[in-house]
């Protein structure tokens, strides 16, 4: 997935597309986000390279810099609603370091995501948050997002590394 250069400058905040040189910092922030949710991130440099930077990457990322230091990121994934003939972009991760929160950095990341979604001809931008995160829900609402409850049942199939299907599958 190719992403054009996106730069959003406001005061001392700059948003740009992530580059390989941001890898270690991205992994640190992914781990911080996981800890925030009570999880443990298992992201490796190899997986980050595959998913964000290698040919055939399935996502892209933006980073926010403040005073020249990366303090936040957003991971973007595009998919299709084929029967409507339109693309959608999801902000898969949105994270700002705790010390940098409240300065509008998340808003700058979302604004850059909107620009990228438009560039990729997406008809919708999606983002999700925990239902108990009232602050995020309020911020997204103020930015023009509307709540879109999930409908229907979602299922998953874990794919073991061996590629074997569950016993009795076929």
PDB file of N, CA and C in Angstrom, residues 127-130 132-143:
ATOM      1  N   UNK A 127     -13.235   4.318  13.160  1.00  0.00           N
ATOM      2  CA  UNK A 127     -12.359   4.230  14.321  1.00  0.00           C
ATOM      3  C   UNK A 127     -13.203   3.632  15.442  1.00  0.00           C
ATOM      4  N   UNK A 128     -12.557   2.901  16.321  1.00  0.00           N
ATOM      5  CA  UNK A 128     -13.319   2.327  17.432  1.00  0.00           C
ATOM      6  C   UNK A 128     -12.596   2.610  18.740  1.00  0.00           C
ATOM      7  N   UNK A 129     -13.335   2.492  19.803  1.00  0.00           N
ATOM      8  CA  UNK A 129     -12.786   2.673  21.134  1.00  0.00           C
ATOM      9  C   UNK A 129     -13.565   1.775  22.090  1.00  0.00           C
ATOM     10  N   UNK A 130     -13.022   1.590  23.259  1.00  0.00           N
ATOM     11  CA  UNK A 130     -13.727   0.799  24.274  1.00  0.00           C
ATOM     12  C   UNK A 130     -15.014   1.537  24.645  1.00  0.00           C
ATOM     13  N   UNK A 132     -16.449   2.038  27.335  1.00  0.00           N
ATOM     14  CA  UNK A 132     -16.340   2.821  28.565  1.00  0.00           C
ATOM     15  C   UNK A 132     -15.451   4.051  28.430  1.00  0.00           C
ATOM     16  N   UNK A 133     -14.835   4.241  27.260  1.00  0.00           N
ATOM     17  CA  UNK A 133     -13.939   5.380  27.068  1.00  0.00           C
ATOM     18  C   UNK A 133     -14.754   6.601  26.645  1.00  0.00           C
ATOM     19  N   UNK A 134     -15.374   7.225  27.619  1.00  0.00           N
ATOM     20  CA  UNK A 134     -16.246   8.370  27.366  1.00  0.00           C
ATOM     21  C   UNK A 134     -15.532   9.559  26.757  1.00  0.00           C
ATOM     22  N   UNK A 135     -14.272   9.776  27.151  1.00  0.00           N
ATOM     23  CA  UNK A 135     -13.512  10.902  26.602  1.00  0.00           C
ATOM     24  C   UNK A 135     -13.324  10.718  25.101  1.00  0.00           C
ATOM     25  N   UNK A 136     -12.873   9.541  24.687  1.00  0.00           N
ATOM     26  CA  UNK A 136     -12.670   9.289  23.251  1.00  0.00           C
ATOM     27  C   UNK A 136     -13.993   9.373  22.507  1.00  0.00           C
ATOM     28  N   UNK A 137     -15.045   8.825  23.065  1.00  0.00           N
ATOM     29  CA  UNK A 137     -16.349   8.882  22.395  1.00  0.00           C
ATOM     30  C   UNK A 137     -16.790  10.325  22.194  1.00  0.00           C
ATOM     31  N   UNK A 138     -16.549  11.151  23.190  1.00  0.00           N
ATOM     32  CA  UNK A 138     -16.916  12.569  23.101  1.00  0.00           C
ATOM     33  C   UNK A 138     -16.061  13.278  22.039  1.00  0.00           C
ATOM     34  N   UNK A 139     -14.776  13.006  22.025  1.00  0.00           N
ATOM     35  CA  UNK A 139     -13.877  13.637  21.048  1.00  0.00           C
ATOM     36  C   UNK A 139     -14.253  13.225  19.634  1.00  0.00           C
ATOM     37  N   UNK A 140     -14.457  11.927  19.411  1.00  0.00           N
ATOM     38  CA  UNK A 140     -14.828  11.475  18.061  1.00  0.00           C
ATOM     39  C   UNK A 140     -16.146  12.099  17.622  1.00  0.00           C
ATOM     40  N   UNK A 141     -17.099  12.185  18.529  1.00  0.00           N
ATOM     41  CA  UNK A 141     -18.371  12.827  18.202  1.00  0.00           C
ATOM     42  C   UNK A 141     -18.186  14.282  17.824  1.00  0.00           C
ATOM     43  N   UNK A 142     -17.332  14.990  18.565  1.00  0.00           N
ATOM     44  CA  UNK A 142     -17.071  16.401  18.269  1.00  0.00           C
ATOM     45  C   UNK A 142     -16.368  16.578  16.924  1.00  0.00           C
ATOM     46  N   UNK A 143     -15.672  15.533  16.475  1.00  0.00           N
ATOM     47  CA  UNK A 143     -14.979  15.593  15.187  1.00  0.00           C
ATOM     48  C   UNK A 143     -15.890  15.196  14.026  1.00  0.00           C
TER      49      UNK A 143
END
